[in-house]
Amino acid sequence: MNILAIDTATEKFSVAHTSTKEEILLFEVDAGLRHSELVMDCIDTLFKTAGLKPENLSGVVCMGGPGSFTGLRIGFSIAKGLALSLGIPYAAIPTLDCMAHPFHALPGIIVPVIDAKKKAFFCALYREGKKLCPDMDEQPAEIARAIAAASGKDPSQTILTGPGAQMLYGALPDSTFIRLGTDLRWGNAETLIKIAVETQILTHPPDHTCGPEYIRKSDAELILGIGD
């Protein structure tokens, strides 16, 4: 199955392709929020490197959110556009699920973190690959309380990961028993493919009405009172 994965949820975005379970071709760029300028060139480079044409694709996956408002919209637009034009399935995978996935075999609590600005963070808590709570948009003190409640008697097993992990770590009221993961800024397109293969999500009928999960309203929506 020829799968294309698109991760435009954070500043370090990536695209990946696989035609087998063993080999994944990855292309990633750490270039701020310049997704609209670079992502199509990256996909074109990926196709050329893989000797692939768009019509060879059999499925597309992208990040479902939370993350950058603009980045998520771009990822969804490309995934949906390719899927509809080629008549192939597409799917979105929650961003925090994707960031937590590489740590699913570790003990303790895994907390993938994205800087949500305004002194808050998007995050969720996981243990052994299972999600313990809905995605959060909270300030450090509330996140610390959630970690304490979930970790019980052994908070030292808590690991923060993701691009906002270091910032949250420095803002927590007490980070004595919390550890930072390594390689906090990386593209997650390869993990998107791994999850798609493991869950066989591309064999399910696509939901053409789905869109990014933002968690928080945009500034424009807040100003205009949209959705209130």
Short mmCIF file of C-alpha atoms in Angstrom, two decimals:
data_model
loop_
_atom_site.label_atom_id
_atom_site.label_comp_id
_atom_site.label_asym_id
_atom_site.label_seq_id
_atom_site.Cartn_x
_atom_site.Cartn_y
_atom_site.Cartn_z
CA MET A 1 0.00 0.00 0.00
CA ASN A 2 1.48 3.35 -1.07
CA ILE A 3 0.75 5.73 1.82
CA LEU A 4 1.57 9.44 1.98
CA ALA A 5 1.68 11.07 5.43
CA ILE A 6 1.55 14.83 6.02
CA ASP A 7 2.43 16.42 9.36
CA THR A 8 1.92 20.20 9.37
CA ALA A 9 0.71 20.55 12.97
CA THR A 10 3.84 22.24 14.37
CA GLU A 11 6.81 24.31 13.24
CA LYS A 12 8.84 21.21 12.31
CA PHE A 13 6.74 19.65 9.60
CA SER A 14 7.35 16.46 7.70
CA VAL A 15 6.07 14.27 4.90
CA ALA A 16 6.67 10.54 4.53
CA HIS A 17 5.90 7.70 2.16
CA THR A 18 5.91 3.94 2.40
CA SER A 19 5.01 1.06 0.14
CA THR A 20 6.05 -1.61 2.67
CA LYS A 21 5.97 -2.00 6.46
CA GLU A 22 9.76 -2.02 6.64
CA GLU A 23 10.81 1.02 4.59
CA ILE A 24 9.65 4.58 5.16
CA LEU A 25 11.02 7.56 3.23
CA LEU A 26 10.92 10.71 5.36
CA PHE A 27 11.45 14.38 4.49
CA GLU A 28 11.24 17.00 7.26
CA VAL A 29 11.91 20.72 7.60
CA ASP A 30 12.38 22.87 10.70
CA ALA A 31 11.44 26.21 9.19
CA GLY A 32 8.89 27.89 11.43
CA LEU A 33 5.30 28.11 10.24
CA ARG A 34 6.13 28.34 6.52
CA HIS A 35 4.06 25.30 5.60
CA SER A 36 2.23 26.96 2.73
CA GLU A 37 5.53 27.93 1.07
CA LEU A 38 7.34 24.63 1.45
CA VAL A 39 5.07 21.62 1.92
CA MET A 40 4.14 21.03 -1.73
CA ASP A 41 7.80 21.28 -2.76
CA CYS A 42 8.64 18.74 -0.04
CA ILE A 43 5.95 16.35 -1.28
CA ASP A 44 7.20 16.76 -4.86
CA THR A 45 10.77 16.00 -3.72
CA LEU A 46 9.50 12.96 -1.82
CA PHE A 47 7.66 11.66 -4.89
CA LYS A 48 10.71 12.12 -7.11
CA THR A 49 12.99 10.39 -4.60
CA ALA A 50 10.59 7.47 -4.30
CA GLY A 51 10.02 7.29 -8.06
CA LEU A 52 6.35 7.85 -7.31
CA LYS A 53 3.53 9.65 -9.10
CA PRO A 54 0.39 10.90 -7.33
CA GLU A 55 -1.72 8.31 -9.14
CA ASN A 56 0.39 5.58 -7.51
CA LEU A 57 -0.90 6.52 -4.05
CA SER A 58 -3.40 4.27 -2.30
CA GLY A 59 -4.03 6.39 0.81
CA VAL A 60 -3.20 9.66 2.60
CA VAL A 61 -3.00 10.44 6.32
CA CYS A 62 -2.56 13.79 8.05
CA MET A 63 -2.52 15.27 11.55
CA GLY A 64 -5.97 15.78 13.03
CA GLY A 65 -5.02 18.42 15.62
CA PRO A 66 -4.46 20.16 17.90
CA GLY A 67 -1.68 22.30 16.50
CA SER A 68 -1.12 25.34 14.33
CA PHE A 69 -4.43 26.63 12.94
CA THR A 70 -2.92 27.38 9.54
CA GLY A 71 -0.72 24.28 9.46
CA LEU A 72 -3.62 21.92 10.19
CA ARG A 73 -5.80 23.51 7.51
CA ILE A 74 -3.00 23.12 4.95
CA GLY A 75 -2.48 19.46 5.85
CA PHE A 76 -6.20 18.68 5.62
CA SER A 77 -6.55 20.56 2.33
CA ILE A 78 -3.73 18.58 0.71
CA ALA A 79 -4.93 15.23 2.10
CA LYS A 80 -8.54 15.79 1.06
CA GLY A 81 -7.56 17.24 -2.31
CA LEU A 82 -5.39 14.25 -3.20
CA ALA A 83 -7.92 11.76 -1.88
CA LEU A 84 -10.88 13.23 -3.74
CA SER A 85 -9.01 13.78 -7.00
CA LEU A 86 -7.46 10.29 -6.99
CA GLY A 87 -10.43 8.42 -5.51
CA ILE A 88 -8.37 7.05 -2.60
CA PRO A 89 -9.03 6.97 1.17
CA TYR A 90 -7.64 9.50 3.62
CA ALA A 91 -7.72 9.78 7.39
CA ALA A 92 -6.69 12.14 10.17
CA ILE A 93 -4.90 10.96 13.32
CA PRO A 94 -4.95 13.08 16.52
CA THR A 95 -1.70 15.02 16.92
CA LEU A 96 -1.09 14.19 20.58
CA ASP A 97 -1.78 10.48 19.98
CA CYS A 98 0.90 10.59 17.31
CA MET A 99 3.44 12.34 19.55
CA ALA A 100 2.85 9.86 22.39
CA HIS A 101 3.02 6.76 20.19
CA PRO A 102 6.84 6.29 20.16
CA PHE A 103 6.75 6.03 23.97
CA HIS A 104 3.90 3.53 24.30
CA ALA A 105 6.17 0.75 25.61
CA LEU A 106 7.61 2.86 28.45
CA PRO A 107 6.22 2.74 32.01
CA GLY A 108 4.61 5.72 33.66
CA ILE A 109 2.81 8.75 32.27
CA ILE A 110 3.70 10.21 28.85
CA VAL A 111 2.68 13.83 28.24
CA PRO A 112 3.03 15.17 24.67
CA VAL A 113 3.01 18.97 24.74
CA ILE A 114 2.44 21.76 22.19
CA ASP A 115 2.82 25.44 23.09
CA ALA A 116 -0.70 26.88 22.74
CA LYS A 117 0.47 30.47 23.43
CA LYS A 118 -1.21 32.75 25.99
CA LYS A 119 0.67 30.88 28.77
CA ALA A 120 -1.22 27.66 28.03
CA PHE A 121 -0.38 24.31 26.46
CA PHE A 122 -2.15 21.65 24.44
CA CYS A 123 -1.42 18.27 26.00
CA ALA A 124 -2.86 14.91 27.06
CA LEU A 125 -1.82 12.09 29.38
CA TYR A 126 -1.05 8.54 28.23
CA ARG A 127 -0.04 5.31 29.93
CA GLU A 128 1.14 2.26 27.96
CA GLY A 129 -0.36 3.66 24.78
CA LYS A 130 -3.78 4.38 26.31
CA LYS A 131 -5.13 7.91 26.55
CA LEU A 132 -6.09 8.85 30.10
CA CYS A 133 -7.93 12.12 29.43
CA PRO A 134 -9.29 14.32 26.64
CA ASP A 135 -6.94 16.79 24.97
CA MET A 136 -6.29 19.71 27.30
CA ASP A 137 -5.78 23.43 26.71
CA GLU A 138 -4.53 24.40 30.15
CA GLN A 139 -1.99 26.45 32.08
CA PRO A 140 0.94 24.74 33.86
CA ALA A 141 -0.64 24.58 37.33
CA GLU A 142 -3.67 22.67 36.07
CA ILE A 143 -1.48 20.34 34.01
CA ALA A 144 0.63 19.64 37.10
CA ARG A 145 -2.52 18.71 39.05
CA ALA A 146 -3.61 16.34 36.27
CA ILE A 147 -0.17 14.69 36.21
CA ALA A 148 -0.17 14.28 39.99
CA ALA A 149 -3.63 12.70 39.94
CA ALA A 150 -2.71 10.28 37.16
CA SER A 151 0.78 9.31 38.31
CA GLY A 152 -0.20 8.37 41.86
CA LYS A 153 2.71 7.31 44.04
CA ASP A 154 5.38 7.42 41.32
CA PRO A 155 5.47 10.83 39.56
CA SER A 156 9.13 10.24 38.67
CA GLN A 157 7.92 8.05 35.79
CA THR A 158 6.31 11.04 34.05
CA ILE A 159 7.95 12.08 30.77
CA LEU A 160 7.19 15.28 28.85
CA THR A 161 7.71 15.19 25.10
CA GLY A 162 6.84 17.23 22.03
CA PRO A 163 7.83 20.73 20.91
CA GLY A 164 6.29 22.46 23.93
CA ALA A 165 7.76 20.10 26.53
CA GLN A 166 10.76 22.17 27.54
CA MET A 167 8.71 25.34 27.91
CA LEU A 168 6.11 23.56 30.04
CA TYR A 169 8.85 21.92 32.11
CA GLY A 170 10.25 25.34 32.99
CA ALA A 171 6.81 26.71 33.85
CA LEU A 172 5.60 23.87 36.11
CA PRO A 173 5.35 24.85 39.80
CA ASP A 174 7.27 21.67 40.71
CA SER A 175 9.09 19.65 38.05
CA THR A 176 11.31 17.73 40.47
CA PHE A 177 9.76 14.38 39.65
CA ILE A 178 9.16 14.96 35.92
CA ARG A 179 11.60 14.15 33.15
CA LEU A 180 12.09 15.65 29.71
CA GLY A 181 12.16 13.31 26.74
CA THR A 182 14.86 13.58 24.09
CA ASP A 183 14.58 14.94 20.53
CA LEU A 184 11.61 17.13 21.43
CA ARG A 185 11.32 18.75 18.00
CA TRP A 186 10.82 16.21 15.27
CA GLY A 187 8.48 15.57 12.38
CA ASN A 188 5.80 12.96 13.01
CA ALA A 189 4.94 11.86 9.48
CA GLU A 190 6.74 8.53 9.99
CA THR A 191 4.67 7.86 13.10
CA LEU A 192 1.50 8.76 11.19
CA ILE A 193 2.31 5.96 8.76
CA LYS A 194 3.05 3.49 11.55
CA ILE A 195 -0.28 4.23 13.26
CA ALA A 196 -2.16 4.03 9.95
CA VAL A 197 -0.66 0.60 9.26
CA GLU A 198 -1.21 -0.68 12.81
CA THR A 199 -4.83 0.50 13.02
CA GLN A 200 -5.67 -0.10 9.33
CA ILE A 201 -7.46 3.24 9.49
CA LEU A 202 -7.27 3.69 5.71
CA THR A 203 -9.48 0.62 5.22
CA HIS A 204 -12.36 2.48 6.88
CA PRO A 205 -14.72 4.68 4.84
CA PRO A 206 -13.40 8.28 4.92
CA ASP A 207 -15.38 11.00 6.67
CA HIS A 208 -15.43 13.79 4.10
CA THR A 209 -17.00 16.18 6.63
CA CYS A 210 -14.16 15.92 9.14
CA GLY A 211 -11.81 18.80 9.80
CA PRO A 212 -9.02 19.80 12.18
CA GLU A 213 -9.55 19.49 15.93
CA TYR A 214 -8.42 22.88 17.16
CA ILE A 215 -9.58 22.59 20.83
CA ARG A 216 -9.39 26.39 21.15
CA LYS A 217 -11.26 28.93 19.07
CA SER A 218 -9.20 31.19 16.84
CA ASP A 219 -8.65 34.83 17.86
CA ALA A 220 -11.09 35.92 15.14
CA GLU A 221 -13.79 33.58 16.49
CA LEU A 222 -13.25 34.87 20.01
CA ILE A 223 -13.47 38.50 18.91
CA LEU A 224 -16.60 37.92 16.82
CA GLY A 225 -18.23 35.59 19.33
CA ILE A 226 -18.62 32.80 16.76
CA GLY A 227 -20.04 29.61 18.25
CA ASP A 228 -21.24 31.25 21.50
#
